[in-house]
Amino acid sequence: MSRPKPISGYPEFLPSGRIVEQQVLDILRETFELHGFASIETRAMEPLEVLSRKGEITKEIFTVRRLHAEAEEPNAADQLALHFDLTVPFARYVLEHGGHLAFPFRRYQMQKVWRGERPQEGRYREFLQADIDIVGAENLATHHDVEIPLVALEAFERLHTELGLPPVVMHVNNRKLLQGFYEGLGITDTAAALQRVDKYDKIGGPAVAELLTGELRLTDEVAAQCVAIAGICTADTSFVDQVRALGVENPLLDEGLAELAEVVRVAQEAVPGRLVADLKIARGLDYYTGTVYETELVGHEKMGSVASGGRYDSLASDGKVTYPGVGYSFGVTRILAPLLNRGTLTATRSVPTCVLVAVDSEDTRAAAISTAQRLRARGISAEVAPKADRFGKQIKYADRRGIPFVWFGSGADAGTEQVKDIRSGDQVDADPNSWLPPAEDLHARVVSG
């Protein structure tokens, strides 16, 4: 069989990269659970009509069909597709299981998602996301709009200090603020205006103004006001005065300004320098109704937003009860794949093994297995050499796998067993019932290059 060709858009990490990914997920999981978020997992497929209901995302959806299905096209209600994010399936989950959940319900979810996008760095067709959401029944207090970014920034800060990931800056805005501003200007199709303004970072203010005047037929003066508010970005609440100076009045604008000011004020005290009010952030999906978040890695801004989310007041409803919520999504693969490919992040070894137990001969393999078991019982990852080769070859085997220690003399008289640090060459007497490696060698560690 010839060497298989990789499929573009479906990243696969080598073992060292997978170690990095697992440690990232461990930190995210620990942080989420410290804040009381419960873990759930939803099915990979949803009805196509459910996935295509929210926002302009139908072109991204992978549909699913059995190989031996009937030739006739299935009814739209019966056609299944892979979920393109975790928010829409979560909305369905809440509707389906709401009678068994206690609200406000706090959930986290780490799963693969699929999108039919053109593959490029940072954009993939299959990737891992980690989401947190807080959902209420009928109402949800706005203080959760402040809580979600603080949890996210705490997780990012741990990833930075513990694993060496780049620090982040979170950009926040409020859809009420923008919608109220547009309504105050007399714009009727505010959703269309939001979608054009959301392109500000990619195409710039003048190009956005051209879209607003050319596609939406807004006047030059109104388009200029839309561009002016999009250009406001502050690390404190001074954005409020800057918006007021534009002279637009609207009750929804007032509400959005107050909500965003509270997010910025609290974050300025809790995580100074990590959050800014950025009034060009709109978020393209139409289910967002309040505060919205986008996050960039410092020094890697060309990657764009690597984590995002926002408030949604009517994403899920069964006709009797409406479930508002606020959530945030970490693009785990989007963050890690470029950093791993560039060597910015790596692991100290490609295997979890700390100790290779050498085998003197096949007759003493049982003793080597016993030594490995005693090490494992004390939390030290150990494996037994696959062959009773010369010790030099066994050491080379350990070196190729990145295993730092080799154990000799299993089953010999007490005091004659030894362990060798193959990096330094130091070899000392050791007892498998008491020996400990240096703390930094016990587990594979993530290091930044």
Tab-separated table of C-alpha atoms in Angstrom:
chain	number	residue	atom	x	y	z
A	1	MET	CA	0.000	0.000	0.000
A	2	SER	CA	1.377	3.427	-0.952
A	3	ARG	CA	1.832	6.153	1.638
A	4	PRO	CA	-1.569	7.782	2.267
A	5	LYS	CA	-1.999	11.440	1.425
A	6	PRO	CA	-3.209	13.731	4.213
A	7	ILE	CA	-6.653	15.274	3.858
A	8	SER	CA	-6.435	19.046	4.074
A	9	GLY	CA	-8.349	20.635	6.924
A	10	TYR	CA	-8.204	17.652	9.288
A	11	PRO	CA	-5.191	18.234	11.559
A	12	GLU	CA	-3.623	15.303	13.388
A	13	PHE	CA	-1.073	15.968	16.114
A	14	LEU	CA	2.021	13.868	16.758
A	15	PRO	CA	2.250	12.337	20.267
A	16	SER	CA	4.131	15.347	21.676
A	17	GLY	CA	1.475	17.682	20.283
A	18	ARG	CA	-1.256	15.514	21.734
A	19	ILE	CA	0.409	15.821	25.156
A	20	VAL	CA	0.209	19.605	24.801
A	21	GLU	CA	-3.448	19.396	23.786
A	22	GLN	CA	-4.333	17.116	26.697
A	23	GLN	CA	-2.685	19.422	29.232
A	24	VAL	CA	-4.556	22.388	27.757
A	25	LEU	CA	-7.813	20.464	28.106
A	26	ASP	CA	-6.922	19.488	31.677
A	27	ILE	CA	-6.467	23.136	32.650
A	28	LEU	CA	-9.680	24.164	30.928
A	29	ARG	CA	-11.580	21.335	32.624
A	30	GLU	CA	-10.151	22.153	36.053
A	31	THR	CA	-10.954	25.844	35.668
A	32	PHE	CA	-14.507	25.199	34.489
A	33	GLU	CA	-15.222	22.759	37.289
A	34	LEU	CA	-13.790	25.132	39.905
A	35	HIS	CA	-16.511	27.542	38.792
A	36	GLY	CA	-19.242	24.915	39.008
A	37	PHE	CA	-19.703	24.048	35.338
A	38	ALA	CA	-20.938	20.502	34.705
A	39	SER	CA	-19.690	18.415	31.801
A	40	ILE	CA	-22.007	17.245	29.029
A	41	GLU	CA	-21.529	15.704	25.607
A	42	THR	CA	-23.983	15.910	22.730
A	43	ARG	CA	-24.335	13.745	19.649
A	44	ALA	CA	-22.263	14.611	16.584
A	45	MET	CA	-25.299	14.919	14.284
A	46	GLU	CA	-28.363	17.138	14.365
A	47	PRO	CA	-31.253	17.591	11.939
A	48	LEU	CA	-30.137	19.834	9.090
A	49	GLU	CA	-33.091	22.156	9.582
A	50	VAL	CA	-31.981	22.762	13.183
A	51	LEU	CA	-28.392	23.592	12.215
A	52	SER	CA	-29.376	25.875	9.334
A	53	ARG	CA	-31.930	27.851	11.300
A	54	LYS	CA	-29.569	30.326	12.949
A	55	GLY	CA	-27.383	32.734	11.019
A	56	GLU	CA	-25.806	32.574	7.577
A	57	ILE	CA	-23.935	29.306	8.035
A	58	THR	CA	-25.582	26.799	5.674
A	59	LYS	CA	-22.581	26.803	3.332
A	60	GLU	CA	-20.413	25.450	6.179
A	61	ILE	CA	-22.505	22.375	7.002
A	62	PHE	CA	-21.490	18.784	6.244
A	63	THR	CA	-24.570	16.657	5.611
A	64	VAL	CA	-24.602	12.937	6.428
A	65	ARG	CA	-26.166	10.126	4.448
A	66	ARG	CA	-25.936	6.337	4.575
A	67	LEU	CA	-23.980	4.744	1.741
A	68	HIS	CA	-26.877	2.423	0.888
A	69	ALA	CA	-29.652	4.959	1.486
A	70	GLU	CA	-32.570	5.101	-0.906
A	71	ALA	CA	-31.890	7.050	-4.083
A	72	GLU	CA	-34.601	9.597	-3.302
A	73	GLU	CA	-33.488	12.717	-1.491
A	74	PRO	CA	-34.519	12.606	2.168
A	75	ASN	CA	-37.029	15.087	3.481
A	76	ALA	CA	-35.401	18.207	4.892
A	77	ALA	CA	-36.787	17.320	8.315
A	78	ASP	CA	-35.103	13.902	8.157
A	79	GLN	CA	-31.713	14.938	6.771
A	80	LEU	CA	-28.867	14.865	9.280
A	81	ALA	CA	-25.688	16.927	9.395
A	82	LEU	CA	-22.564	17.241	11.556
A	83	HIS	CA	-22.733	20.085	14.042
A	84	PHE	CA	-20.643	23.128	13.090
A	85	ASP	CA	-20.430	24.445	16.663
A	86	LEU	CA	-21.483	23.325	20.149
A	87	THR	CA	-24.001	26.084	20.845
A	88	VAL	CA	-26.807	24.971	18.537
A	89	PRO	CA	-26.679	21.322	19.754
A	90	PHE	CA	-26.600	22.629	23.317
A	91	ALA	CA	-29.783	24.601	22.662
A	92	ARG	CA	-31.444	21.390	21.474
A	93	TYR	CA	-30.063	19.554	24.527
A	94	VAL	CA	-31.615	22.117	26.883
A	95	LEU	CA	-35.002	21.811	25.176
A	96	GLU	CA	-34.864	18.019	25.271
A	97	HIS	CA	-33.621	17.618	28.834
A	98	GLY	CA	-34.815	20.855	30.451
A	99	GLY	CA	-37.125	18.995	32.829
A	100	HIS	CA	-34.110	17.280	34.393
A	101	LEU	CA	-31.865	20.350	34.693
A	102	ALA	CA	-31.613	22.880	37.512
A	103	PHE	CA	-31.480	26.484	36.276
A	104	PRO	CA	-29.373	28.524	35.894
A	105	PHE	CA	-27.614	25.547	34.297
A	106	ARG	CA	-23.844	25.809	33.968
A	107	ARG	CA	-22.300	23.481	31.395
A	108	TYR	CA	-18.961	22.883	29.750
A	109	GLN	CA	-18.413	20.739	26.678
A	110	MET	CA	-15.277	19.628	24.814
A	111	GLN	CA	-15.938	18.026	21.437
A	112	LYS	CA	-15.029	17.979	17.771
A	113	VAL	CA	-17.031	20.103	15.324
A	114	TRP	CA	-17.071	20.157	11.516
A	115	ARG	CA	-17.288	22.968	8.961
A	116	GLY	CA	-17.043	22.870	5.186
A	117	GLU	CA	-14.629	25.788	4.985
A	118	ARG	CA	-11.665	26.309	2.697
A	119	PRO	CA	-8.772	24.868	4.749
A	120	GLN	CA	-6.019	27.266	5.792
A	121	GLU	CA	-3.933	27.905	8.880
A	122	GLY	CA	-6.271	28.523	11.774
A	123	ARG	CA	-9.339	27.314	9.844
A	124	TYR	CA	-10.054	23.627	9.634
A	125	ARG	CA	-12.834	21.288	8.598
A	126	GLU	CA	-12.581	19.224	11.772
A	127	PHE	CA	-11.464	20.798	15.019
A	128	LEU	CA	-11.853	20.684	18.785
A	129	GLN	CA	-13.782	23.287	20.735
A	130	ALA	CA	-14.280	23.782	24.460
A	131	ASP	CA	-17.415	25.701	25.438
A	132	ILE	CA	-18.915	27.084	28.625
A	133	ASP	CA	-22.469	28.381	28.930
A	134	ILE	CA	-24.819	29.581	31.647
A	135	VAL	CA	-28.487	29.190	30.724
A	136	GLY	CA	-31.586	30.314	32.596
A	137	ALA	CA	-35.293	29.539	32.278
A	138	GLU	CA	-37.224	32.663	31.151
A	139	ASN	CA	-34.573	35.031	32.513
A	140	LEU	CA	-30.867	35.199	33.255
A	141	ALA	CA	-29.227	37.941	35.303
A	142	THR	CA	-26.851	40.224	33.394
A	143	HIS	CA	-24.088	39.661	35.969
A	144	HIS	CA	-23.431	36.369	34.178
A	145	ASP	CA	-22.331	38.465	31.168
A	146	VAL	CA	-19.496	39.620	33.428
A	147	GLU	CA	-18.814	36.191	34.923
A	148	ILE	CA	-18.251	34.351	31.639
A	149	PRO	CA	-15.335	36.515	30.404
A	150	LEU	CA	-13.715	36.378	33.846
A	151	VAL	CA	-13.810	32.566	33.816
A	152	ALA	CA	-12.414	32.532	30.274
A	153	LEU	CA	-9.622	34.959	31.133
A	154	GLU	CA	-8.745	32.957	34.255
A	155	ALA	CA	-8.363	29.863	32.070
A	156	PHE	CA	-6.214	31.738	29.553
A	157	GLU	CA	-4.056	33.143	32.345
A	158	ARG	CA	-3.424	29.614	33.641
A	159	LEU	CA	-2.558	28.437	30.135
A	160	HIS	CA	-0.084	31.311	29.904
A	161	THR	CA	1.587	30.899	33.308
A	162	GLU	CA	1.516	27.090	33.545
A	163	LEU	CA	2.044	25.999	29.937
A	164	GLY	CA	3.622	29.006	28.263
A	165	LEU	CA	0.827	29.822	25.818
A	166	PRO	CA	0.873	33.453	24.674
A	167	PRO	CA	-1.212	35.868	26.778
A	168	VAL	CA	-4.512	37.111	25.395
A	169	VAL	CA	-6.564	40.267	25.053
A	170	MET	CA	-10.340	39.929	24.983
A	171	HIS	CA	-12.325	42.418	22.891
A	172	VAL	CA	-15.913	42.980	24.047
A	173	ASN	CA	-18.901	44.847	22.715
A	174	ASN	CA	-22.678	44.768	23.091
A	175	ARG	CA	-25.168	44.082	20.322
A	176	LYS	CA	-27.777	46.244	22.068
A	177	LEU	CA	-25.322	49.134	21.944
A	178	LEU	CA	-24.805	48.770	18.201
A	179	GLN	CA	-28.439	48.007	17.392
A	180	GLY	CA	-29.642	50.963	19.445
A	181	PHE	CA	-27.089	53.212	17.783
A	182	TYR	CA	-28.202	52.090	14.315
A	183	GLU	CA	-31.867	52.504	15.209
A	184	GLY	CA	-31.088	55.982	16.484
A	185	LEU	CA	-29.633	56.732	13.053
A	186	GLY	CA	-32.815	55.490	11.387
A	187	ILE	CA	-31.362	52.212	10.023
A	188	THR	CA	-34.166	49.641	9.670
A	189	ASP	CA	-32.140	46.537	8.750
A	190	THR	CA	-29.815	46.585	11.755
A	191	ALA	CA	-28.819	42.899	11.305
A	192	ALA	CA	-27.473	43.639	7.824
A	193	ALA	CA	-25.546	46.629	9.162
A	194	LEU	CA	-24.060	44.468	11.936
A	195	GLN	CA	-22.873	41.907	9.411
A	196	ARG	CA	-21.073	44.566	7.362
A	197	VAL	CA	-19.505	46.244	10.400
A	198	ASP	CA	-18.268	42.828	11.574
A	199	LYS	CA	-15.899	42.923	8.561
A	200	TYR	CA	-14.143	46.064	9.876
A	201	ASP	CA	-10.970	44.249	10.947
A	202	LYS	CA	-10.646	42.425	7.633
A	203	ILE	CA	-11.369	45.226	5.161
A	204	GLY	CA	-11.042	48.486	7.139
A	205	GLY	CA	-13.362	51.418	7.833
A	206	PRO	CA	-13.515	52.958	4.309
A	207	ALA	CA	-14.459	49.598	2.763
A	208	VAL	CA	-17.145	49.068	5.409
A	209	ALA	CA	-18.553	52.505	4.591
A	210	GLU	CA	-18.713	51.517	0.920
A	211	LEU	CA	-20.628	48.350	1.806
A	212	LEU	CA	-23.076	50.331	3.910
A	213	THR	CA	-23.725	52.915	1.212
A	214	GLY	CA	-23.556	50.574	-1.777
A	215	GLU	CA	-25.352	47.465	-0.486
A	216	LEU	CA	-27.652	48.952	2.161
A	217	ARG	CA	-28.177	52.334	0.462
A	218	LEU	CA	-27.296	54.287	3.594
A	219	THR	CA	-26.313	57.932	3.253
A	220	ASP	CA	-22.679	58.939	3.507
A	221	GLU	CA	-23.404	60.678	6.818
A	222	VAL	CA	-25.059	57.625	8.384
A	223	ALA	CA	-22.311	55.296	7.111
A	224	ALA	CA	-19.694	57.658	8.555
A	225	GLN	CA	-21.388	57.442	11.969
A	226	CYS	CA	-21.376	53.630	11.783
A	227	VAL	CA	-17.660	53.657	10.978
A	228	ALA	CA	-16.982	56.220	13.718
A	229	ILE	CA	-18.506	54.094	16.471
A	230	ALA	CA	-16.724	51.015	15.136
A	231	GLY	CA	-13.407	52.826	15.582
A	232	ILE	CA	-13.864	53.302	19.344
A	233	CYS	CA	-11.648	51.000	21.452
A	234	THR	CA	-10.739	51.635	25.111
A	235	ALA	CA	-9.387	49.653	28.046
A	236	ASP	CA	-11.658	51.543	30.448
A	237	THR	CA	-15.190	52.952	30.472
A	238	SER	CA	-14.218	56.112	28.589
A	239	PHE	CA	-15.882	54.591	25.511
A	240	VAL	CA	-19.222	55.695	27.000
A	241	ASP	CA	-18.365	59.379	26.659
A	242	GLN	CA	-16.958	58.812	23.172
A	243	VAL	CA	-20.228	57.214	22.033
A	244	ARG	CA	-22.273	59.978	23.650
A	245	ALA	CA	-20.190	62.530	21.765
A	246	LEU	CA	-21.525	61.133	18.475
A	247	GLY	CA	-24.914	62.595	19.384
A	248	VAL	CA	-27.126	59.544	18.830
A	249	GLU	CA	-29.903	58.807	21.336
A	250	ASN	CA	-31.858	55.600	21.799
A	251	PRO	CA	-33.096	53.633	24.868
A	252	LEU	CA	-31.539	50.372	23.624
A	253	LEU	CA	-28.240	52.187	23.125
A	254	ASP	CA	-28.397	53.343	26.757
A	255	GLU	CA	-29.015	49.774	27.915
A	256	GLY	CA	-26.121	48.400	25.893
A	257	LEU	CA	-23.733	51.100	27.110
A	258	ALA	CA	-24.593	50.334	30.745
A	259	GLU	CA	-24.133	46.574	30.329
A	260	LEU	CA	-20.822	46.907	28.505
A	261	ALA	CA	-19.523	49.478	30.993
A	262	GLU	CA	-20.158	47.026	33.841
A	263	VAL	CA	-18.220	44.238	32.076
A	264	VAL	CA	-15.267	46.562	31.444
A	265	ARG	CA	-15.316	48.027	34.955
A	266	VAL	CA	-15.223	44.636	36.707
A	267	ALA	CA	-12.610	43.202	34.345
A	268	GLN	CA	-10.414	46.283	34.754
A	269	GLU	CA	-10.197	45.473	38.477
A	270	ALA	CA	-9.972	41.675	38.219
A	271	VAL	CA	-7.716	41.183	35.166
A	272	PRO	CA	-6.201	44.550	34.257
A	273	GLY	CA	-4.901	44.784	30.705
A	274	ARG	CA	-6.683	41.651	29.481
A	275	LEU	CA	-10.003	43.125	28.288
A	276	VAL	CA	-10.920	46.117	26.136
A	277	ALA	CA	-14.169	47.609	24.886
A	278	ASP	CA	-13.965	47.336	21.104
A	279	LEU	CA	-17.062	48.686	19.373
A	280	LYS	CA	-16.339	47.139	15.989
A	281	ILE	CA	-16.935	43.637	17.380
A	282	ALA	CA	-20.339	42.455	16.198
A	283	ARG	CA	-20.148	38.629	15.815
A	284	GLY	CA	-21.677	37.344	12.593
A	285	LEU	CA	-24.209	34.825	13.930
A	286	ASP	CA	-27.631	36.343	14.479
A	287	TYR	CA	-28.500	34.640	17.773
A	288	TYR	CA	-26.362	37.032	19.837
A	289	THR	CA	-28.433	39.735	21.539
A	290	GLY	CA	-26.199	41.366	24.163
A	291	THR	CA	-22.558	41.301	25.208
A	292	VAL	CA	-20.212	39.671	22.678
A	293	TYR	CA	-16.595	38.572	23.096
A	294	GLU	CA	-13.649	37.920	20.771
A	295	THR	CA	-10.154	37.012	21.950
A	296	GLU	CA	-6.720	37.310	20.327
A	297	LEU	CA	-3.332	35.864	21.255
A	298	VAL	CA	-0.836	38.647	21.921
A	299	GLY	CA	1.866	38.534	19.257
A	300	HIS	CA	-0.285	36.326	17.030
A	301	GLU	CA	-3.007	38.790	16.071
A	302	LYS	CA	-2.891	37.641	12.428
A	303	MET	CA	-4.519	34.417	13.594
A	304	GLY	CA	-7.632	36.466	14.334
A	305	SER	CA	-10.034	35.591	17.103
A	306	VAL	CA	-9.228	32.225	18.698
A	307	ALA	CA	-12.082	32.226	21.221
A	308	SER	CA	-15.419	34.006	21.211
A	309	GLY	CA	-18.973	34.053	22.475
A	310	GLY	CA	-21.762	36.214	23.736
A	311	ARG	CA	-25.224	36.670	25.180
A	312	TYR	CA	-28.257	35.130	23.512
A	313	ASP	CA	-31.742	35.784	24.891
A	314	SER	CA	-33.813	33.588	22.611
A	315	LEU	CA	-31.606	30.850	21.229
A	316	ALA	CA	-33.733	28.070	22.746
A	317	SER	CA	-37.519	28.074	23.194
A	318	ASP	CA	-40.196	25.383	23.188
A	319	GLY	CA	-43.038	27.857	22.736
A	320	LYS	CA	-43.799	27.885	26.452
A	321	VAL	CA	-40.413	28.524	28.072
A	322	THR	CA	-37.573	30.574	26.632
A	323	TYR	CA	-34.023	29.766	27.708
A	324	PRO	CA	-31.676	32.773	27.582
A	325	GLY	CA	-27.971	32.245	28.087
A	326	VAL	CA	-24.444	33.507	27.743
A	327	GLY	CA	-21.544	31.415	26.507
A	328	TYR	CA	-17.967	31.327	25.345
A	329	SER	CA	-16.095	28.981	23.014
A	330	PHE	CA	-12.367	28.184	23.045
A	331	GLY	CA	-11.084	27.184	19.610
A	332	VAL	CA	-8.635	24.621	20.996
A	333	THR	CA	-7.380	23.364	17.624
A	334	ARG	CA	-7.388	26.878	16.180
A	335	ILE	CA	-5.111	27.969	19.031
A	336	LEU	CA	-2.794	24.973	19.168
A	337	ALA	CA	-2.256	23.842	15.572
A	338	PRO	CA	-0.349	26.964	14.422
A	339	LEU	CA	1.661	27.129	17.668
A	340	LEU	CA	2.641	23.449	17.402
A	341	ASN	CA	3.474	23.710	13.698
A	342	ARG	CA	5.787	26.664	14.346
A	343	GLY	CA	7.456	25.009	17.339
A	344	THR	CA	6.167	27.742	19.668
A	345	LEU	CA	4.873	24.983	21.940
A	346	THR	CA	6.138	21.453	22.421
A	347	ALA	CA	6.420	18.779	25.106
A	348	THR	CA	9.563	17.745	26.966
A	349	ARG	CA	9.023	14.213	25.675
A	350	SER	CA	6.670	12.466	23.285
A	351	VAL	CA	5.572	9.741	25.720
A	352	PRO	CA	4.266	9.827	29.279
A	353	THR	CA	6.906	7.279	30.335
A	354	CYS	CA	9.333	8.479	32.999
A	355	VAL	CA	11.279	5.237	33.485
A	356	LEU	CA	12.244	2.417	31.134
A	357	VAL	CA	12.886	-0.743	33.141
A	358	ALA	CA	15.735	-2.603	31.425
A	359	VAL	CA	15.537	-6.371	30.925
A	360	ASP	CA	18.717	-8.373	31.707
A	361	SER	CA	17.411	-11.425	29.885
A	362	GLU	CA	14.039	-12.886	29.014
A	363	ASP	CA	14.378	-15.095	32.103
A	364	THR	CA	14.227	-11.982	34.329
A	365	ARG	CA	11.410	-10.186	32.454
A	366	ALA	CA	8.962	-11.064	35.244
A	367	ALA	CA	11.199	-9.233	37.739
A	368	ALA	CA	11.326	-6.195	35.452
A	369	ILE	CA	7.546	-6.219	35.178
A	370	SER	CA	7.303	-6.349	38.971
A	371	THR	CA	9.616	-3.327	39.281
A	372	ALA	CA	7.520	-1.384	36.769
A	373	GLN	CA	4.344	-2.243	38.675
A	374	ARG	CA	5.817	-0.970	41.948
A	375	LEU	CA	6.824	2.300	40.268
A	376	ARG	CA	3.369	2.714	38.708
A	377	ALA	CA	1.711	2.063	42.079
A	378	ARG	CA	3.467	5.186	43.312
A	379	GLY	CA	2.366	7.299	40.348
A	380	ILE	CA	5.537	6.965	38.268
A	381	SER	CA	4.904	6.103	34.626
A	382	ALA	CA	7.050	3.112	33.659
A	383	GLU	CA	7.352	0.650	30.834
A	384	VAL	CA	9.447	-2.466	30.366
A	385	ALA	CA	11.995	-2.692	27.567
A	386	PRO	CA	10.575	-4.646	24.603
A	387	LYS	CA	13.742	-6.711	24.095
A	388	ALA	CA	16.568	-8.012	26.267
A	389	ASP	CA	19.152	-6.257	24.099
A	390	ARG	CA	22.530	-5.018	25.272
A	391	PHE	CA	22.048	-2.220	27.767
A	392	GLY	CA	23.448	0.273	25.284
A	393	LYS	CA	20.663	-0.515	22.843
A	394	GLN	CA	18.037	-0.297	25.586
A	395	ILE	CA	19.368	3.131	26.540
A	396	LYS	CA	19.201	4.236	22.896
A	397	TYR	CA	15.607	2.993	22.756
A	398	ALA	CA	14.752	5.133	25.792
A	399	ASP	CA	16.547	8.123	24.267
A	400	ARG	CA	14.614	7.854	20.990
A	401	ARG	CA	11.354	7.919	22.921
A	402	GLY	CA	12.441	10.756	25.176
A	403	ILE	CA	12.329	8.630	28.340
A	404	PRO	CA	14.691	10.294	30.853
A	405	PHE	CA	15.492	7.344	33.169
A	406	VAL	CA	16.516	3.700	32.714
A	407	TRP	CA	16.254	1.190	35.576
A	408	PHE	CA	18.754	-1.656	35.949
A	409	GLY	CA	18.991	-4.777	38.135
A	410	SER	CA	15.337	-5.678	38.653
A	411	GLY	CA	14.954	-8.624	40.996
A	412	ALA	CA	18.557	-8.486	42.196
A	413	ASP	CA	19.579	-8.414	45.838
A	414	ALA	CA	18.436	-5.410	47.851
A	415	GLY	CA	20.611	-2.365	47.271
A	416	THR	CA	21.891	-3.465	43.878
A	417	GLU	CA	19.177	-1.917	41.687
A	418	GLN	CA	20.153	1.323	40.009
A	419	VAL	CA	18.546	4.069	37.957
A	420	LYS	CA	20.373	6.090	35.297
A	421	ASP	CA	19.558	9.602	34.097
A	422	ILE	CA	20.496	9.105	30.444
A	423	ARG	CA	20.723	12.880	29.853
A	424	SER	CA	23.432	13.536	32.429
A	425	GLY	CA	24.845	10.016	32.722
A	426	ASP	CA	24.364	9.990	36.501
A	427	GLN	CA	23.585	6.518	37.857
A	428	VAL	CA	22.642	5.863	41.486
A	429	ASP	CA	21.378	3.045	43.704
A	430	ALA	CA	17.570	3.048	43.891
A	431	ASP	CA	14.654	1.195	45.476
A	432	PRO	CA	11.418	1.011	43.413
A	433	ASN	CA	9.451	1.325	46.657
A	434	SER	CA	10.900	4.721	47.533
A	435	TRP	CA	12.762	6.310	44.577
A	436	LEU	CA	11.317	9.493	43.126
A	437	PRO	CA	12.376	11.369	39.997
A	438	PRO	CA	12.789	15.144	40.129
A	439	ALA	CA	9.352	16.796	40.073
A	440	GLU	CA	9.946	18.315	36.643
A	441	ASP	CA	10.580	14.845	35.166
A	442	LEU	CA	7.637	13.002	36.685
A	443	HIS	CA	5.337	13.979	33.808
A	444	ALA	CA	5.914	15.301	30.320
A	445	ARG	CA	5.780	19.107	30.471
A	446	VAL	CA	4.713	21.707	27.954
A	447	VAL	CA	7.483	24.158	27.085
A	448	SER	CA	7.468	27.214	24.850
A	449	GLY	CA	10.123	27.604	22.186
